[in-house]
């Protein structure tokens, strides 16, 4: 579910509406964080396994005093700015408390400078108990994204969408990831691509081609057995997302 539904509200009326929807009062910043958590709990009860955000630049470390000041300004109508960075940080803590994953769009889209995977690093480091599912290899910043997946125990790398952006970039980056990123930290295929269902199927066929290509080269080079390759493929396609999302299958 989109985290921005709660973290990127644009008016005092919108804040009030969120609270009313959940039959809660909202007179303070802390009240609103409680509303966010109640909303997330409701999503979870309805079957959500994670929230979604994007790796965007922040204005600095989330500052509680500044956030309270901005919230008051919104309430009394003196200003329209919202403490978005503070609320996003609170949302990451909520994910940890509620056992939900934060999926993070990174790279490819429009002005991709504002979606670089490295923007999310401070949030990753401040929230070691939150699971991050980092999307799209951060394309084109596949190497920097690989290092993020290697360095931080709470980050998984998700190849959703990468196979249809560029099979060749996916293969060359994945070949490097195999050297560097633990095999339990990667998802070979994922979301962010849906209707019509033929597109999802076609993307899965391409994903299997790419994974097979990378692993077959290792087998041919004599550095991996076929059994080892199958074990890795199973982790990438099946075991790892189940572990990260704590799914029951
Ligand atoms: Zn995306």
mmCIF file of C-alpha atoms and ligand atoms in Angstrom:
data_model
loop_
_atom_site.group_PDB
_atom_site.id
_atom_site.type_symbol
_atom_site.label_atom_id
_atom_site.label_comp_id
_atom_site.label_asym_id
_atom_site.label_seq_id
_atom_site.Cartn_x
_atom_site.Cartn_y
_atom_site.Cartn_z
ATOM 1 C CA UNK A 1 0.000 0.000 0.000
ATOM 2 C CA UNK A 2 1.289 3.503 -0.750
ATOM 3 C CA UNK A 3 2.875 5.067 2.353
ATOM 4 C CA UNK A 4 2.306 8.516 0.845
ATOM 5 C CA UNK A 5 -1.415 8.141 1.578
ATOM 6 C CA UNK A 6 -0.453 9.098 5.130
ATOM 7 C CA UNK A 7 2.973 10.730 4.834
ATOM 8 C CA UNK A 8 2.289 13.185 1.995
ATOM 9 C CA UNK A 9 -0.977 14.800 3.087
ATOM 10 C CA UNK A 10 -1.349 18.281 1.684
ATOM 11 C CA UNK A 11 -3.826 20.071 3.951
ATOM 12 C CA UNK A 12 -5.235 20.227 7.457
ATOM 13 C CA UNK A 13 -8.546 19.021 6.022
ATOM 14 C CA UNK A 14 -6.839 15.915 4.634
ATOM 15 C CA UNK A 15 -5.344 15.177 8.054
ATOM 16 C CA UNK A 16 -8.762 15.546 9.664
ATOM 17 C CA UNK A 17 -10.288 13.259 7.046
ATOM 18 C CA UNK A 18 -7.731 10.513 7.717
ATOM 19 C CA UNK A 19 -8.510 10.747 11.444
ATOM 20 C CA UNK A 20 -12.275 10.745 10.867
ATOM 21 C CA UNK A 21 -12.006 7.659 8.650
ATOM 22 C CA UNK A 22 -10.432 5.844 11.593
ATOM 23 C CA UNK A 23 -12.679 7.458 14.254
ATOM 24 C CA UNK A 24 -9.686 9.016 16.005
ATOM 25 C CA UNK A 25 -8.953 12.555 17.249
ATOM 26 C CA UNK A 26 -6.013 14.481 15.843
ATOM 27 C CA UNK A 27 -4.839 17.505 17.800
ATOM 28 C CA UNK A 28 -1.113 16.952 17.751
ATOM 29 C CA UNK A 29 1.679 15.522 15.643
ATOM 30 C CA UNK A 30 1.778 12.455 17.914
ATOM 31 C CA UNK A 31 -1.981 12.002 17.446
ATOM 32 C CA UNK A 32 -1.429 11.958 13.706
ATOM 33 C CA UNK A 33 1.345 9.347 13.954
ATOM 34 C CA UNK A 34 -1.154 7.224 15.937
ATOM 35 C CA UNK A 35 -3.637 7.688 13.078
ATOM 36 C CA UNK A 36 -0.983 6.545 10.586
ATOM 37 C CA UNK A 37 -0.304 3.409 12.621
ATOM 38 C CA UNK A 38 -4.029 2.638 12.954
ATOM 39 C CA UNK A 39 -4.385 3.031 9.193
ATOM 40 C CA UNK A 40 -1.479 0.665 8.605
ATOM 41 C CA UNK A 41 -2.950 -1.871 11.039
ATOM 42 C CA UNK A 42 -6.204 -1.735 9.101
ATOM 43 C CA UNK A 43 -4.348 -2.338 5.807
ATOM 44 C CA UNK A 44 -2.553 -5.264 7.412
ATOM 45 C CA UNK A 45 -5.846 -6.753 8.596
ATOM 46 C CA UNK A 46 -7.085 -6.454 5.022
ATOM 47 C CA UNK A 47 -4.107 -8.497 3.790
ATOM 48 C CA UNK A 48 -1.297 -6.013 3.039
ATOM 49 C CA UNK A 49 2.220 -7.406 3.501
ATOM 50 C CA UNK A 50 4.108 -4.185 2.907
ATOM 51 C CA UNK A 51 4.048 -0.473 2.156
ATOM 52 C CA UNK A 52 5.590 1.344 -0.793
ATOM 53 C CA UNK A 53 7.691 4.478 -0.983
ATOM 54 C CA UNK A 54 10.412 5.908 -3.243
ATOM 55 C CA UNK A 55 14.098 6.675 -2.739
ATOM 56 C CA UNK A 56 13.855 10.474 -2.871
ATOM 57 C CA UNK A 57 16.161 13.186 -1.521
ATOM 58 C CA UNK A 58 15.305 14.436 1.961
ATOM 59 C CA UNK A 59 15.893 17.913 3.347
ATOM 60 C CA UNK A 60 17.967 16.519 6.209
ATOM 61 C CA UNK A 61 17.577 14.332 9.260
ATOM 62 C CA UNK A 62 13.972 14.212 10.474
ATOM 63 C CA UNK A 63 13.720 16.839 13.218
ATOM 64 C CA UNK A 64 10.929 16.419 15.759
ATOM 65 C CA UNK A 65 10.868 20.064 16.908
ATOM 66 C CA UNK A 66 10.733 21.284 13.314
ATOM 67 C CA UNK A 67 8.030 18.740 12.507
ATOM 68 C CA UNK A 68 5.890 19.931 15.436
ATOM 69 C CA UNK A 69 6.351 23.518 14.316
ATOM 70 C CA UNK A 70 5.264 22.670 10.764
ATOM 71 C CA UNK A 71 2.304 20.694 11.999
ATOM 72 C CA UNK A 72 1.101 23.639 14.106
ATOM 73 C CA UNK A 73 1.543 25.929 11.125
ATOM 74 C CA UNK A 74 -0.697 23.676 9.097
ATOM 75 C CA UNK A 75 -3.286 23.524 11.850
ATOM 76 C CA UNK A 76 -3.535 27.290 12.353
ATOM 77 C CA UNK A 77 -3.315 27.973 8.653
ATOM 78 C CA UNK A 78 -0.130 30.050 8.823
ATOM 79 C CA UNK A 79 1.699 27.747 6.414
ATOM 80 C CA UNK A 80 0.998 24.844 4.142
ATOM 81 C CA UNK A 81 4.180 22.831 4.476
ATOM 82 C CA UNK A 82 4.059 19.367 5.998
ATOM 83 C CA UNK A 83 6.723 17.452 7.938
ATOM 84 C CA UNK A 84 6.937 14.827 5.237
ATOM 85 C CA UNK A 85 10.431 13.578 6.094
ATOM 86 C CA UNK A 86 9.471 13.203 9.755
ATOM 87 C CA UNK A 87 6.294 11.309 8.869
ATOM 88 C CA UNK A 88 8.169 9.043 6.458
ATOM 89 C CA UNK A 89 10.631 8.208 9.198
ATOM 90 C CA UNK A 90 7.773 7.456 11.602
ATOM 91 C CA UNK A 91 6.245 5.227 8.916
ATOM 92 C CA UNK A 92 9.456 3.183 8.789
ATOM 93 C CA UNK A 93 9.236 2.660 12.560
ATOM 94 C CA UNK A 94 5.591 1.622 12.145
ATOM 95 C CA UNK A 95 6.668 -0.964 9.534
ATOM 96 C CA UNK A 96 9.127 -2.445 12.028
ATOM 97 C CA UNK A 97 6.500 -2.548 14.804
ATOM 98 C CA UNK A 98 3.840 -4.049 12.536
ATOM 99 C CA UNK A 99 6.131 -6.547 10.783
ATOM 100 C CA UNK A 100 5.543 -5.015 7.350
ATOM 101 C CA UNK A 101 8.161 -4.510 4.640
ATOM 102 C CA UNK A 102 8.855 -1.089 3.119
ATOM 103 C CA UNK A 103 9.190 -1.515 -0.647
ATOM 104 C CA UNK A 104 11.246 1.282 -2.217
ATOM 105 C CA UNK A 105 11.108 2.376 -5.842
ATOM 106 C CA UNK A 106 14.629 3.356 -6.958
ATOM 107 C CA UNK A 107 16.077 4.564 -10.265
ATOM 108 C CA UNK A 108 14.266 4.358 -13.603
ATOM 109 C CA UNK A 109 11.497 6.932 -14.045
ATOM 110 C CA UNK A 110 11.379 10.535 -15.242
ATOM 111 C CA UNK A 111 14.094 12.612 -13.613
ATOM 112 C CA UNK A 112 15.831 9.589 -12.111
ATOM 113 C CA UNK A 113 18.365 11.821 -10.312
ATOM 114 C CA UNK A 114 15.622 12.336 -7.736
ATOM 115 C CA UNK A 115 15.088 8.575 -7.394
ATOM 116 C CA UNK A 116 18.657 7.412 -6.833
ATOM 117 C CA UNK A 117 18.860 4.377 -4.561
ATOM 118 C CA UNK A 118 21.501 6.102 -2.426
ATOM 119 C CA UNK A 119 18.950 8.619 -1.107
ATOM 120 C CA UNK A 120 17.422 5.935 1.097
ATOM 121 C CA UNK A 121 20.698 4.953 2.845
ATOM 122 C CA UNK A 122 20.281 7.254 5.909
ATOM 123 C CA UNK A 123 16.779 5.835 6.503
ATOM 124 C CA UNK A 124 18.128 2.288 6.169
ATOM 125 C CA UNK A 125 20.814 2.998 8.750
ATOM 126 C CA UNK A 126 18.472 4.733 11.206
ATOM 127 C CA UNK A 127 15.962 1.859 11.062
ATOM 128 C CA UNK A 128 17.858 -1.436 11.351
ATOM 129 C CA UNK A 129 14.697 -3.318 12.382
ATOM 130 C CA UNK A 130 12.771 -2.271 9.260
ATOM 131 C CA UNK A 131 12.949 -4.590 6.232
ATOM 132 C CA UNK A 132 13.588 -2.676 2.981
ATOM 133 C CA UNK A 133 12.732 -4.231 -0.400
ATOM 134 C CA UNK A 134 14.782 -2.088 -2.792
ATOM 135 C CA UNK A 135 13.392 -2.152 -6.332
ATOM 136 C CA UNK A 136 14.681 -2.294 -9.910
ATOM 137 C CA UNK A 137 18.438 -2.632 -9.102
ATOM 138 C CA UNK A 138 18.190 1.172 -8.849
ATOM 139 C CA UNK A 139 18.699 1.170 -12.645
ATOM 140 C CA UNK A 140 20.906 2.608 -14.030
ATOM 141 C CA UNK A 141 22.820 2.798 -10.709
ATOM 142 C CA UNK A 142 23.087 -0.998 -10.509
ATOM 143 C CA UNK A 143 26.511 -1.071 -8.854
ATOM 144 C CA UNK A 144 25.729 1.399 -6.075
ATOM 145 C CA UNK A 145 22.501 -0.498 -5.437
ATOM 146 C CA UNK A 146 24.446 -3.776 -5.227
ATOM 147 C CA UNK A 147 26.652 -2.313 -2.512
ATOM 148 C CA UNK A 148 23.545 -1.225 -0.577
ATOM 149 C CA UNK A 149 22.263 -4.814 -0.755
ATOM 150 C CA UNK A 150 25.606 -6.164 0.391
ATOM 151 C CA UNK A 151 26.264 -3.691 3.209
ATOM 152 C CA UNK A 152 22.958 -3.465 5.049
ATOM 153 C CA UNK A 153 21.429 -6.589 6.647
ATOM 154 C CA UNK A 154 17.914 -5.076 6.538
ATOM 155 C CA UNK A 155 17.901 -4.555 2.727
ATOM 156 C CA UNK A 156 16.861 -6.999 -0.002
ATOM 157 C CA UNK A 157 17.349 -6.277 -3.719
ATOM 158 C CA UNK A 158 14.345 -6.884 -5.960
ATOM 159 C CA UNK A 159 14.761 -7.422 -9.716
ATOM 160 C CA UNK A 160 11.129 -6.535 -10.381
ATOM 161 C CA UNK A 161 10.844 -4.598 -13.660
ATOM 162 C CA UNK A 162 14.588 -4.903 -14.464
ATOM 163 C CA UNK A 163 14.233 -7.724 -17.017
ATOM 164 C CA UNK A 164 11.971 -5.650 -19.232
ATOM 165 C CA UNK A 165 14.035 -2.471 -18.861
ATOM 166 C CA UNK A 166 17.188 -4.228 -20.091
ATOM 167 C CA UNK A 167 17.916 -7.929 -20.031
ATOM 168 C CA UNK A 168 21.582 -7.223 -20.727
ATOM 169 C CA UNK A 169 21.951 -4.726 -17.870
ATOM 170 C CA UNK A 170 20.152 -7.147 -15.571
ATOM 171 C CA UNK A 171 22.472 -10.004 -16.550
ATOM 172 C CA UNK A 172 25.737 -8.085 -16.222
ATOM 173 C CA UNK A 173 24.707 -6.559 -12.882
ATOM 174 C CA UNK A 174 23.404 -9.850 -11.529
ATOM 175 C CA UNK A 175 26.688 -11.506 -12.489
ATOM 176 C CA UNK A 176 28.457 -8.956 -10.281
ATOM 177 C CA UNK A 177 25.867 -9.336 -7.510
ATOM 178 C CA UNK A 178 26.584 -13.078 -7.470
ATOM 179 C CA UNK A 179 30.156 -12.272 -6.457
ATOM 180 C CA UNK A 180 29.204 -9.652 -3.925
ATOM 181 C CA UNK A 181 25.653 -9.816 -2.568
ATOM 182 C CA UNK A 182 24.719 -12.723 -0.256
ATOM 183 C CA UNK A 183 22.431 -15.154 -2.104
ATOM 184 C CA UNK A 184 19.728 -14.724 0.548
ATOM 185 C CA UNK A 185 19.403 -10.983 -0.212
ATOM 186 C CA UNK A 186 17.933 -11.013 -3.703
ATOM 187 C CA UNK A 187 14.533 -11.499 -5.363
ATOM 188 C CA UNK A 188 14.698 -12.583 -9.011
ATOM 189 C CA UNK A 189 11.221 -11.373 -9.901
ATOM 190 C CA UNK A 190 8.605 -9.197 -8.296
ATOM 191 C CA UNK A 191 5.830 -6.687 -8.453
ATOM 192 C CA UNK A 192 5.326 -3.221 -9.940
ATOM 193 C CA UNK A 193 3.975 -4.667 -13.196
ATOM 194 C CA UNK A 194 0.504 -6.115 -13.546
ATOM 195 C CA UNK A 195 -2.411 -5.791 -15.965
ATOM 196 C CA UNK A 196 -2.866 -7.364 -18.420
ATOM 197 C CA UNK A 197 -1.676 -10.653 -16.976
ATOM 198 C CA UNK A 198 0.193 -11.563 -20.187
ATOM 199 C CA UNK A 199 2.725 -8.825 -19.370
ATOM 200 C CA UNK A 200 3.468 -10.348 -15.977
ATOM 201 C CA UNK A 201 3.836 -13.779 -17.573
ATOM 202 C CA UNK A 202 6.133 -12.491 -20.317
ATOM 203 C CA UNK A 203 8.229 -10.690 -17.733
ATOM 204 C CA UNK A 204 8.579 -13.928 -15.760
ATOM 205 C CA UNK A 205 9.786 -15.762 -18.885
ATOM 206 C CA UNK A 206 12.447 -13.069 -19.381
ATOM 207 C CA UNK A 207 13.398 -13.255 -15.688
ATOM 208 C CA UNK A 208 13.963 -17.009 -15.965
ATOM 209 C CA UNK A 209 16.097 -16.502 -19.087
ATOM 210 C CA UNK A 210 18.278 -13.977 -17.263
ATOM 211 C CA UNK A 211 18.741 -16.048 -14.124
ATOM 212 C CA UNK A 212 19.556 -19.141 -16.221
ATOM 213 C CA UNK A 213 22.052 -17.163 -18.322
ATOM 214 C CA UNK A 214 23.960 -15.907 -15.298
ATOM 215 C CA UNK A 215 24.024 -19.224 -13.453
ATOM 216 C CA UNK A 216 24.857 -21.295 -16.566
ATOM 217 C CA UNK A 217 27.992 -19.230 -17.150
ATOM 218 C CA UNK A 218 29.184 -20.076 -13.641
ATOM 219 C CA UNK A 219 28.535 -23.766 -14.231
ATOM 220 C CA UNK A 220 30.359 -23.690 -17.566
ATOM 221 C CA UNK A 221 33.301 -21.952 -15.914
ATOM 222 C CA UNK A 222 33.447 -24.739 -13.370
ATOM 223 C CA UNK A 223 32.961 -22.455 -10.376
ATOM 224 C CA UNK A 224 29.463 -23.652 -9.482
ATOM 225 C CA UNK A 225 27.772 -27.044 -9.664
ATOM 226 C CA UNK A 226 24.327 -27.456 -11.203
ATOM 227 C CA UNK A 227 22.932 -28.335 -7.761
ATOM 228 C CA UNK A 228 24.349 -25.130 -6.325
ATOM 229 C CA UNK A 229 22.870 -23.115 -9.196
ATOM 230 C CA UNK A 230 19.417 -24.623 -8.629
ATOM 231 C CA UNK A 231 19.694 -23.859 -4.906
ATOM 232 C CA UNK A 232 20.542 -20.226 -5.657
ATOM 233 C CA UNK A 233 17.709 -19.904 -8.184
ATOM 234 C CA UNK A 234 15.250 -21.297 -5.676
ATOM 235 C CA UNK A 235 16.356 -18.773 -3.080
ATOM 236 C CA UNK A 236 16.082 -15.878 -5.522
ATOM 237 C CA UNK A 237 12.663 -16.831 -6.865
ATOM 238 C CA UNK A 238 11.029 -18.331 -3.783
ATOM 239 C CA UNK A 239 12.740 -18.575 -0.386
ATOM 240 C CA UNK A 240 14.050 -15.019 -0.065
ATOM 241 C CA UNK A 241 10.785 -13.080 -0.587
ATOM 242 C CA UNK A 242 9.037 -15.499 1.768
ATOM 243 C CA UNK A 243 11.691 -14.852 4.410
ATOM 244 C CA UNK A 244 11.790 -11.060 3.958
ATOM 245 C CA UNK A 245 7.992 -10.670 3.950
ATOM 246 C CA UNK A 246 7.460 -13.418 6.551
ATOM 247 C CA UNK A 247 4.863 -14.994 4.268
ATOM 248 C CA UNK A 248 2.979 -18.138 5.146
ATOM 249 C CA UNK A 249 2.970 -20.582 2.224
HETATM 250 ZN ZN1 LIG B 1 8.944 1.179 -9.217
#
